[in-house]
PDB file of C-alpha atoms and ligand atoms in Angstrom:
ATOM      1  CA  MET Y   1      80.847  88.532  92.816  1.00 71.00           C
ATOM      2  CA  ALA Y   2      82.224  91.997  92.986  1.00 77.00           C
ATOM      3  CA  PRO Y   3      81.755  93.917  96.192  1.00 86.00           C
ATOM      4  CA  PRO Y   4      79.372  97.208  95.901  1.00 90.00           C
ATOM      5  CA  ALA Y   5      82.054  99.598  96.118  1.00 97.00           C
ATOM      6  CA  ASP Y   6      85.331 100.818  95.052  1.00 98.00           C
ATOM      7  CA  TYR Y   7      86.501 103.114  97.900  1.00 98.00           C
ATOM      8  CA  HIS Y   8      90.157 103.920  97.003  1.00 98.00           C
ATOM      9  CA  VAL Y   9      90.190 105.449  93.884  1.00 98.00           C
ATOM     10  CA  HIS Y  10      92.586 108.507  92.785  1.00 98.00           C
ATOM     11  CA  LEU Y  11      91.087 110.570  90.034  1.00 97.00           C
ATOM     12  CA  LEU Y  12      94.085 113.003  90.247  1.00 97.00           C
ATOM     13  CA  GLY Y  13      96.520 110.301  90.819  1.00 96.00           C
ATOM     14  CA  HIS Y  14      99.779 111.895  91.741  1.00 94.00           C
ATOM     15  CA  GLY Y  15      99.024 114.985  89.979  1.00 92.00           C
ATOM     16  CA  GLU Y  16      98.916 113.451  86.320  1.00 94.00           C
ATOM     17  CA  GLY Y  17      94.945 113.088  86.406  1.00 95.00           C
ATOM     18  CA  ARG Y  18      92.501 115.773  86.114  1.00 94.00           C
ATOM     19  CA  LEU Y  19      88.914 116.794  87.612  1.00 94.00           C
ATOM     20  CA  ASP Y  20      86.785 116.661  84.790  1.00 93.00           C
ATOM     21  CA  LEU Y  21      83.521 115.013  83.596  1.00 96.00           C
ATOM     22  CA  ALA Y  22      85.097 113.255  80.559  1.00 97.00           C
ATOM     23  CA  TYR Y  23      88.131 111.697  82.503  1.00 97.00           C
ATOM     24  CA  LEU Y  24      85.757 110.847  85.285  1.00 97.00           C
ATOM     25  CA  GLN Y  25      83.419 109.219  82.917  1.00 98.00           C
ATOM     26  CA  GLU Y  26      86.661 106.827  82.014  1.00 98.00           C
ATOM     27  CA  TYR Y  27      86.501 105.584  85.706  1.00 98.00           C
ATOM     28  CA  VAL Y  28      82.756 105.390  85.902  1.00 98.00           C
ATOM     29  CA  LEU Y  29      82.568 103.165  82.758  1.00 97.00           C
ATOM     30  CA  LYS Y  30      85.052 100.794  84.372  1.00 97.00           C
ATOM     31  CA  ALA Y  31      83.236 100.750  87.590  1.00 97.00           C
ATOM     32  CA  ARG Y  32      79.866  99.953  85.943  1.00 96.00           C
ATOM     33  CA  ARG Y  33      81.422  97.177  83.966  1.00 95.00           C
ATOM     34  CA  ALA Y  34      82.977  95.796  87.159  1.00 94.00           C
ATOM     35  CA  GLY Y  35      79.431  95.669  88.546  1.00 95.00           C
ATOM     36  CA  LEU Y  36      80.158  98.420  91.129  1.00 97.00           C
ATOM     37  CA  VAL Y  37      77.431 100.499  92.447  1.00 96.00           C
ATOM     38  CA  GLU Y  38      79.416 103.028  94.392  1.00 97.00           C
ATOM     39  CA  LEU Y  39      82.671 104.626  93.488  1.00 98.00           C
ATOM     40  CA  GLY Y  40      84.599 106.588  96.190  1.00 98.00           C
ATOM     41  CA  LEU Y  41      87.309 109.099  95.200  1.00 98.00           C
ATOM     42  CA  ALA Y  42      89.992 109.328  97.757  1.00 98.00           C
ATOM     43  CA  GLU Y  43      92.545 111.813  96.548  1.00 98.00           C
ATOM     44  CA  HIS Y  44      95.897 111.881  98.567  1.00 98.00           C
ATOM     45  CA  ASP Y  45      95.482 114.916 100.873  1.00 98.00           C
ATOM     46  CA  GLU Y  46      97.947 116.986  99.284  1.00 97.00           C
ATOM     47  CA  PHE Y  47      95.458 117.600  96.340  1.00 97.00           C
ATOM     48  CA  LEU Y  48      92.698 118.685  98.597  1.00 97.00           C
ATOM     49  CA  GLY Y  49      92.817 122.062  97.407  1.00 96.00           C
ATOM     50  CA  LEU Y  50      92.067 120.958  94.009  1.00 95.00           C
ATOM     51  CA  LEU Y  51      88.761 119.391  95.047  1.00 95.00           C
ATOM     52  CA  ASP Y  52      85.663 121.379  93.802  1.00 93.00           C
ATOM     53  CA  GLY Y  53      82.288 120.983  95.753  1.00 91.00           C
ATOM     54  CA  ALA Y  54      80.503 121.974  92.487  1.00 93.00           C
ATOM     55  CA  PHE Y  55      82.047 119.688  90.391  1.00 94.00           C
ATOM     56  CA  LEU Y  56      81.414 116.753  92.388  1.00 93.00           C
ATOM     57  CA  ALA Y  57      77.749 117.530  92.697  1.00 92.00           C
ATOM     58  CA  ARG Y  58      77.653 117.975  88.866  1.00 95.00           C
ATOM     59  CA  ALA Y  59      79.174 114.378  88.514  1.00 96.00           C
ATOM     60  CA  GLY Y  60      77.115 112.887  91.166  1.00 94.00           C
ATOM     61  CA  ALA Y  61      74.096 114.093  89.215  1.00 95.00           C
ATOM     62  CA  GLU Y  62      75.699 113.035  86.017  1.00 96.00           C
ATOM     63  CA  PHE Y  63      76.466 109.582  86.673  1.00 97.00           C
ATOM     64  CA  ALA Y  64      73.692 108.459  88.910  1.00 94.00           C
ATOM     65  CA  PRO Y  65      72.389 105.774  89.200  1.00 94.00           C
ATOM     66  CA  LEU Y  66      76.247 104.815  90.067  1.00 96.00           C
ATOM     67  CA  ARG Y  67      76.595 106.796  93.612  1.00 97.00           C
ATOM     68  CA  LEU Y  68      79.666 108.740  93.534  1.00 97.00           C
ATOM     69  CA  ARG Y  69      81.162 109.075  97.316  1.00 97.00           C
ATOM     70  CA  LEU Y  70      83.612 111.523  98.238  1.00 97.00           C
ATOM     71  CA  GLY Y  71      86.697 110.525 100.485  1.00 98.00           C
ATOM     72  CA  LEU Y  72      90.074 111.739 101.011  1.00 98.00           C
ATOM     73  CA  GLU Y  73      93.273 109.751 101.779  1.00 98.00           C
ATOM     74  CA  VAL Y  74      95.382 111.492 104.357  1.00 98.00           C
ATOM     75  CA  SER Y  75      98.755 110.556 105.216  1.00 98.00           C
ATOM     76  CA  TRP Y  76      99.133 109.892 108.920  1.00 98.00           C
ATOM     77  CA  ARG Y  77     101.892 111.669 110.707  1.00 97.00           C
ATOM     78  CA  PRO Y  78     102.167 112.590 114.469  1.00 95.00           C
ATOM     79  CA  GLY Y  79     101.845 116.072 114.882  1.00 96.00           C
ATOM     80  CA  ARG Y  80      99.355 116.513 112.197  1.00 97.00           C
ATOM     81  CA  GLU Y  81      96.134 116.242 114.090  1.00 97.00           C
ATOM     82  CA  ARG Y  82      94.857 119.854 113.803  1.00 98.00           C
ATOM     83  CA  GLU Y  83      95.701 120.189 110.288  1.00 98.00           C
ATOM     84  CA  ILE Y  84      93.946 116.998 109.526  1.00 98.00           C
ATOM     85  CA  ARG Y  85      90.691 118.059 111.602  1.00 98.00           C
ATOM     86  CA  ALA Y  86      90.918 121.391 109.531  1.00 98.00           C
ATOM     87  CA  MET Y  87      91.209 119.633 106.031  1.00 98.00           C
ATOM     88  CA  THR Y  88      88.387 117.086 106.504  1.00 97.00           C
ATOM     89  CA  ALA Y  89      86.353 119.678 107.497  1.00 97.00           C
ATOM     90  CA  ARG Y  90      86.655 121.825 104.399  1.00 96.00           C
ATOM     91  CA  LEU Y  91      84.232 119.538 102.374  1.00 96.00           C
ATOM     92  CA  PRO Y  92      81.174 117.260 103.025  1.00 96.00           C
ATOM     93  CA  PHE Y  93      83.519 114.061 102.943  1.00 97.00           C
ATOM     94  CA  ASP Y  94      81.724 110.892 103.189  1.00 98.00           C
ATOM     95  CA  TYR Y  95      84.718 109.228 104.607  1.00 98.00           C
ATOM     96  CA  VAL Y  96      88.374 109.798 105.386  1.00 98.00           C
ATOM     97  CA  ILE Y  97      91.304 107.042 104.797  1.00 98.00           C
ATOM     98  CA  GLY Y  98      94.047 107.142 107.178  1.00 98.00           C
ATOM     99  CA  SER Y  99      97.274 105.774 105.751  1.00 98.00           C
ATOM    100  CA  VAL Y 100     101.010 105.577 106.731  1.00 98.00           C
ATOM    101  CA  HIS Y 101     103.262 106.175 103.920  1.00 98.00           C
ATOM    102  CA  ASP Y 102     106.352 107.297 105.693  1.00 97.00           C
ATOM    103  CA  LEU Y 103     108.371 106.722 108.752  1.00 97.00           C
ATOM    104  CA  ASP Y 104     109.894 109.945 110.368  1.00 94.00           C
ATOM    105  CA  GLY Y 105     110.015 111.619 107.117  1.00 94.00           C
ATOM    106  CA  TRP Y 106     111.227 108.387 105.019  1.00 98.00           C
ATOM    107  CA  PRO Y 107     108.635 107.529 102.305  1.00 98.00           C
ATOM    108  CA  PHE Y 108     108.839 104.032 102.658  1.00 98.00           C
ATOM    109  CA  ASP Y 109     106.396 102.713  99.918  1.00 97.00           C
ATOM    110  CA  HIS Y 110     108.344 105.266  97.345  1.00 97.00           C
ATOM    111  CA  PRO Y 111     110.648 102.958  94.712  1.00 96.00           C
ATOM    112  CA  ASP Y 112     113.248 105.673  94.963  1.00 97.00           C
ATOM    113  CA  PHE Y 113     113.777 105.259  98.742  1.00 97.00           C
ATOM    114  CA  VAL Y 114     114.048 101.563  99.176  1.00 97.00           C
ATOM    115  CA  ASP Y 115     117.583 102.039 100.296  1.00 96.00           C
ATOM    116  CA  GLY Y 116     116.086 103.013 103.600  1.00 97.00           C
ATOM    117  CA  TYR Y 117     115.143  99.355 104.333  1.00 98.00           C
ATOM    118  CA  ALA Y 118     118.637  98.453 104.545  1.00 96.00           C
ATOM    119  CA  ALA Y 119     119.033 100.551 107.662  1.00 95.00           C
ATOM    120  CA  TRP Y 120     116.289  98.469 109.816  1.00 97.00           C
ATOM    121  CA  ASP Y 121     115.967  95.133 111.174  1.00 98.00           C
ATOM    122  CA  VAL Y 122     112.789  93.901 109.453  1.00 98.00           C
ATOM    123  CA  ASP Y 123     110.974  93.133 112.880  1.00 98.00           C
ATOM    124  CA  ASP Y 124     111.492  96.687 114.432  1.00 98.00           C
ATOM    125  CA  LEU Y 125     110.565  98.107 111.236  1.00 98.00           C
ATOM    126  CA  TYR Y 126     107.258  96.476 111.205  1.00 98.00           C
ATOM    127  CA  ARG Y 127     106.899  97.325 115.192  1.00 98.00           C
ATOM    128  CA  ARG Y 128     107.482 100.945 114.045  1.00 98.00           C
ATOM    129  CA  TYR Y 129     105.266 101.040 111.282  1.00 98.00           C
ATOM    130  CA  PHE Y 130     102.280  99.383 112.786  1.00 98.00           C
ATOM    131  CA  ALA Y 131     102.845 101.486 115.971  1.00 98.00           C
ATOM    132  CA  LEU Y 132     102.105 104.311 113.712  1.00 98.00           C
ATOM    133  CA  VAL Y 133      99.011 102.910 112.226  1.00 98.00           C
ATOM    134  CA  ALA Y 134      98.053 102.170 115.768  1.00 98.00           C
ATOM    135  CA  GLN Y 135      98.298 106.032 116.363  1.00 98.00           C
ATOM    136  CA  ALA Y 136      96.216 107.025 113.629  1.00 98.00           C
ATOM    137  CA  ALA Y 137      93.453 105.056 114.477  1.00 98.00           C
ATOM    138  CA  ALA Y 138      93.503 106.296 118.228  1.00 98.00           C
ATOM    139  CA  SER Y 139      93.428 109.798 116.585  1.00 98.00           C
ATOM    140  CA  ARG Y 140      89.964 109.241 115.889  1.00 98.00           C
ATOM    141  CA  LEU Y 141      90.560 111.194 112.740  1.00 98.00           C
ATOM    142  CA  PHE Y 142      89.593 108.348 110.319  1.00 98.00           C
ATOM    143  CA  ASP Y 143      86.973 106.260 109.226  1.00 98.00           C
ATOM    144  CA  VAL Y 144      89.385 103.464 107.592  1.00 98.00           C
ATOM    145  CA  ILE Y 145      92.786 102.529 107.747  1.00 98.00           C
ATOM    146  CA  GLY Y 146      94.048 102.144 104.209  1.00 98.00           C
ATOM    147  CA  HIS Y 147      96.630  99.423 103.003  1.00 98.00           C
ATOM    148  CA  LEU Y 148      97.018  98.024 106.471  1.00 98.00           C
ATOM    149  CA  ASP Y 149      99.953  95.970 105.972  1.00 98.00           C
ATOM    150  CA  LEU Y 150     101.678  98.479 103.407  1.00 98.00           C
ATOM    151  CA  ILE Y 151     104.939  97.888 104.844  1.00 98.00           C
ATOM    152  CA  LYS Y 152     105.322  94.692 103.016  1.00 98.00           C
ATOM    153  CA  VAL Y 153     105.244  96.669  99.776  1.00 98.00           C
ATOM    154  CA  PHE Y 154     108.612  95.880  98.359  1.00 98.00           C
ATOM    155  CA  GLY Y 155     108.723  92.391  99.936  1.00 97.00           C
ATOM    156  CA  TYR Y 156     110.647  92.989 102.866  1.00 98.00           C
ATOM    157  CA  ARG Y 157     108.898  90.267 104.967  1.00 97.00           C
ATOM    158  CA  SER Y 158     109.232  90.188 109.007  1.00 98.00           C
ATOM    159  CA  ARG Y 159     110.458  87.193 110.691  1.00 98.00           C
ATOM    160  CA  ARG Y 160     107.709  86.991 113.219  1.00 98.00           C
ATOM    161  CA  PRO Y 161     103.991  86.676 112.135  1.00 98.00           C
ATOM    162  CA  VAL Y 162     102.708  89.889 110.870  1.00 98.00           C
ATOM    163  CA  VAL Y 163      99.501  89.258 113.060  1.00 98.00           C
ATOM    164  CA  SER Y 164     101.698  89.405 116.287  1.00 98.00           C
ATOM    165  CA  LEU Y 165     103.603  92.787 115.233  1.00 98.00           C
ATOM    166  CA  ALA Y 166     100.243  94.121 114.232  1.00 98.00           C
ATOM    167  CA  GLU Y 167      98.525  93.104 117.846  1.00 98.00           C
ATOM    168  CA  GLU Y 168      98.561  96.866 118.925  1.00 98.00           C
ATOM    169  CA  ALA Y 169      97.490  98.152 115.744  1.00 98.00           C
ATOM    170  CA  LEU Y 170      94.641  95.718 116.015  1.00 98.00           C
ATOM    171  CA  ALA Y 171      93.534  96.544 119.253  1.00 98.00           C
ATOM    172  CA  ALA Y 172      93.649 100.311 118.517  1.00 98.00           C
ATOM    173  CA  ILE Y 173      91.550  99.988 115.429  1.00 98.00           C
ATOM    174  CA  LYS Y 174      88.959  98.030 117.259  1.00 98.00           C
ATOM    175  CA  GLU Y 175      88.861 100.280 120.061  1.00 98.00           C
ATOM    176  CA  ALA Y 176      88.497 103.270 117.923  1.00 98.00           C
ATOM    177  CA  GLY Y 177      85.814 101.609 115.775  1.00 98.00           C
ATOM    178  CA  VAL Y 178      87.722 102.299 112.367  1.00 98.00           C
ATOM    179  CA  ALA Y 179      87.321  99.919 109.333  1.00 98.00           C
ATOM    180  CA  VAL Y 180      90.245  98.379 107.367  1.00 98.00           C
ATOM    181  CA  GLU Y 181      90.001  98.205 103.509  1.00 98.00           C
ATOM    182  CA  VAL Y 182      90.668  95.314 101.652  1.00 98.00           C
ATOM    183  CA  ASN Y 183      92.985  97.053  99.084  1.00 98.00           C
ATOM    184  CA  THR Y 184      93.888  95.108  95.317  1.00 98.00           C
ATOM    185  CA  ALA Y 185      97.074  97.315  94.451  1.00 98.00           C
ATOM    186  CA  GLY Y 186      99.607  95.023  96.295  1.00 98.00           C
ATOM    187  CA  LEU Y 187      98.796  92.140  94.042  1.00 98.00           C
ATOM    188  CA  PHE Y 188     100.507  94.701  91.532  1.00 98.00           C
ATOM    189  CA  LYS Y 189     103.461  95.643  93.824  1.00 98.00           C
ATOM    190  CA  PRO Y 190     106.621  93.449  94.526  1.00 98.00           C
ATOM    191  CA  ALA Y 191     104.708  92.540  97.847  1.00 98.00           C
ATOM    192  CA  GLY Y 192     102.307  90.229  95.353  1.00 98.00           C
ATOM    193  CA  GLU Y 193      99.348  89.791  97.737  1.00 98.00           C
ATOM    194  CA  MET Y 194      96.619  92.202  98.800  1.00 98.00           C
ATOM    195  CA  TYR Y 195      96.623  94.553 101.856  1.00 98.00           C
ATOM    196  CA  PRO Y 196      96.068  93.229 104.287  1.00 98.00           C
ATOM    197  CA  ALA Y 197      97.344  89.459 103.837  1.00 98.00           C
ATOM    198  CA  GLN Y 198      94.779  86.687 104.393  1.00 98.00           C
ATOM    199  CA  ASP Y 199      95.699  85.778 108.026  1.00 98.00           C
ATOM    200  CA  LEU Y 200      96.008  89.595 108.905  1.00 98.00           C
ATOM    201  CA  LEU Y 201      92.226  89.984 107.641  1.00 98.00           C
ATOM    202  CA  ALA Y 202      91.137  87.021 109.478  1.00 98.00           C
ATOM    203  CA  ALA Y 203      92.356  88.600 112.535  1.00 98.00           C
ATOM    204  CA  CYS Y 204      90.599  91.580 112.021  1.00 98.00           C
ATOM    205  CA  PHE Y 205      87.367  89.435 111.377  1.00 98.00           C
ATOM    206  CA  ALA Y 206      88.068  87.510 114.820  1.00 98.00           C
ATOM    207  CA  ARG Y 207      87.674  91.157 116.062  1.00 98.00           C
ATOM    208  CA  ASP Y 208      84.851  92.233 114.342  1.00 98.00           C
ATOM    209  CA  ILE Y 209      86.539  94.923 112.618  1.00 98.00           C
ATOM    210  CA  PRO Y 210      84.242  96.245 109.398  1.00 98.00           C
ATOM    211  CA  ILE Y 211      85.614  96.409 106.359  1.00 98.00           C
ATOM    212  CA  THR Y 212      85.702  98.400 102.747  1.00 98.00           C
ATOM    213  CA  PHE Y 213      87.300  97.557  99.592  1.00 98.00           C
ATOM    214  CA  GLY Y 214      89.358  99.585  97.361  1.00 98.00           C
ATOM    215  CA  SER Y 215      91.461  99.242  94.211  1.00 98.00           C
ATOM    216  CA  ASP Y 216      93.875 101.780  94.802  1.00 98.00           C
ATOM    217  CA  ALA Y 217      93.314 103.105  91.306  1.00 98.00           C
ATOM    218  CA  HIS Y 218      95.453 105.946  90.020  1.00 98.00           C
ATOM    219  CA  ARG Y 219      94.191 105.602  86.443  1.00 97.00           C
ATOM    220  CA  PRO Y 220      90.877 104.702  84.708  1.00 97.00           C
ATOM    221  CA  GLU Y 221      91.687 101.090  84.058  1.00 97.00           C
ATOM    222  CA  GLU Y 222      92.588 100.037  87.543  1.00 98.00           C
ATOM    223  CA  VAL Y 223      89.001 100.976  88.862  1.00 98.00           C
ATOM    224  CA  GLY Y 224      87.442  97.840  90.155  1.00 97.00           C
ATOM    225  CA  ARG Y 225      90.731  95.703  89.651  1.00 97.00           C
ATOM    226  CA  GLU Y 226      90.693  92.285  91.260  1.00 97.00           C
ATOM    227  CA  LEU Y 227      87.732  93.466  93.878  1.00 97.00           C
ATOM    228  CA  ALA Y 228      86.200  90.217  92.823  1.00 96.00           C
ATOM    229  CA  ARG Y 229      89.171  88.450  94.187  1.00 97.00           C
ATOM    230  CA  ALA Y 230      89.190  90.772  97.208  1.00 98.00           C
ATOM    231  CA  ALA Y 231      85.759  89.852  98.132  1.00 97.00           C
ATOM    232  CA  GLU Y 232      86.436  86.240  97.798  1.00 97.00           C
ATOM    233  CA  MET Y 233      89.280  86.304 100.212  1.00 98.00           C
ATOM    234  CA  ALA Y 234      86.938  88.383 102.681  1.00 98.00           C
ATOM    235  CA  ARG Y 235      84.426  85.687 102.538  1.00 98.00           C
ATOM    236  CA  ARG Y 236      87.135  83.057 103.105  1.00 98.00           C
ATOM    237  CA  VAL Y 237      88.085  84.430 106.307  1.00 98.00           C
ATOM    238  CA  GLY Y 238      84.432  84.948 107.387  1.00 98.00           C
ATOM    239  CA  TYR Y 239      83.136  88.319 106.125  1.00 98.00           C
ATOM    240  CA  ARG Y 240      79.638  88.571 104.837  1.00 98.00           C
ATOM    241  CA  ARG Y 241      79.312  92.243 105.059  1.00 98.00           C
ATOM    242  CA  CYS Y 242      81.217  95.203 104.303  1.00 98.00           C
ATOM    243  CA  ILE Y 243      80.234  98.913 105.214  1.00 98.00           C
ATOM    244  CA  ARG Y 244      79.365 101.887 103.299  1.00 97.00           C
ATOM    245  CA  PHE Y 245      79.557 105.612 104.077  1.00 98.00           C
ATOM    246  CA  CYS Y 246      77.696 108.513 103.909  1.00 97.00           C
ATOM    247  CA  ARG Y 247      78.692 111.605 105.556  1.00 97.00           C
ATOM    248  CA  ARG Y 248      81.011 109.860 107.707  1.00 98.00           C
ATOM    249  CA  GLN Y 249      78.236 107.387 108.916  1.00 98.00           C
ATOM    250  CA  SER Y 250      78.571 104.110 108.201  1.00 98.00           C
ATOM    251  CA  GLN Y 251      76.175 101.315 107.080  1.00 97.00           C
ATOM    252  CA  ALA Y 252      76.586  97.646 106.616  1.00 97.00           C
ATOM    253  CA  VAL Y 253      75.602  95.756 103.426  1.00 96.00           C
ATOM    254  CA  ALA Y 254      76.014  92.392 102.306  1.00 96.00           C
ATOM    255  CA  PHE Y 255      78.373  91.503  99.599  1.00 95.00           C
TER     256      PHE Y 255
HETATM  257 ZN1   ZN T 301      98.932 107.404  95.176  1.00 92.98          ZN
HETATM  258 FE1   FE T 302      98.107 105.137  99.953  1.00 92.98          FE
HETATM  259 FE1   FE T 303      95.726 105.753  97.615  1.00 92.98          FE
HETATM  260 ZN1   ZN T 304      96.638 104.322  98.826  1.00 92.98          ZN
END
């Protein structure tokens, strides 16, 4: 069964999308077909300036009863705290996703920069990555941590179990009351599995960390993809509830 929401959707993609009702309707049709009751737009923060509250209000009315939610996916980098606080105050966001996409200026999830992996011992790389995730959670600027183990995107696997390398990040997430998303985009990357992997999600469940679901769609046809499988994995590790957000207040719902 599909979860109730896809909370990680990029209408603007990396600049190739557009904020118009006809284009959004393609996303909405896909969401309805997937059986979703909520669709959360979470644009990359560099496109914050293109978001338009009036458009979003019109879209919300147009596509009811599907509930449109307004999120934002912010790239966490140390030193951005004030900037992030200002960004997230600009619109009435329902939730904010904090994602680590780069390490000290290296965009490790970008295919043009895969060379960078050669410079690292892979376990050290995972430790550095998860230290940044821990910082992101501890900043308390975010409601959800995006693609928790994104560092596996190109298939570079740690020698030690990921759960042990992520220990500090999980503790910080728990401590800050942040959620983790089950993100299906990794299935379509060299990693070939969801973010997070099942054992890492099980470790989240053991700590009673709440979850959301997201496809990380950058195009209409990707909306909701494999979310039924994501829900299945979440149920397998014990989850029966996910959370939804409205104006940064969360509420648990069965899935
Ligand atoms: Zn993206
Ligand atoms: Fe991301
Ligand atoms: Fe994304
Ligand atoms: Zn993402």
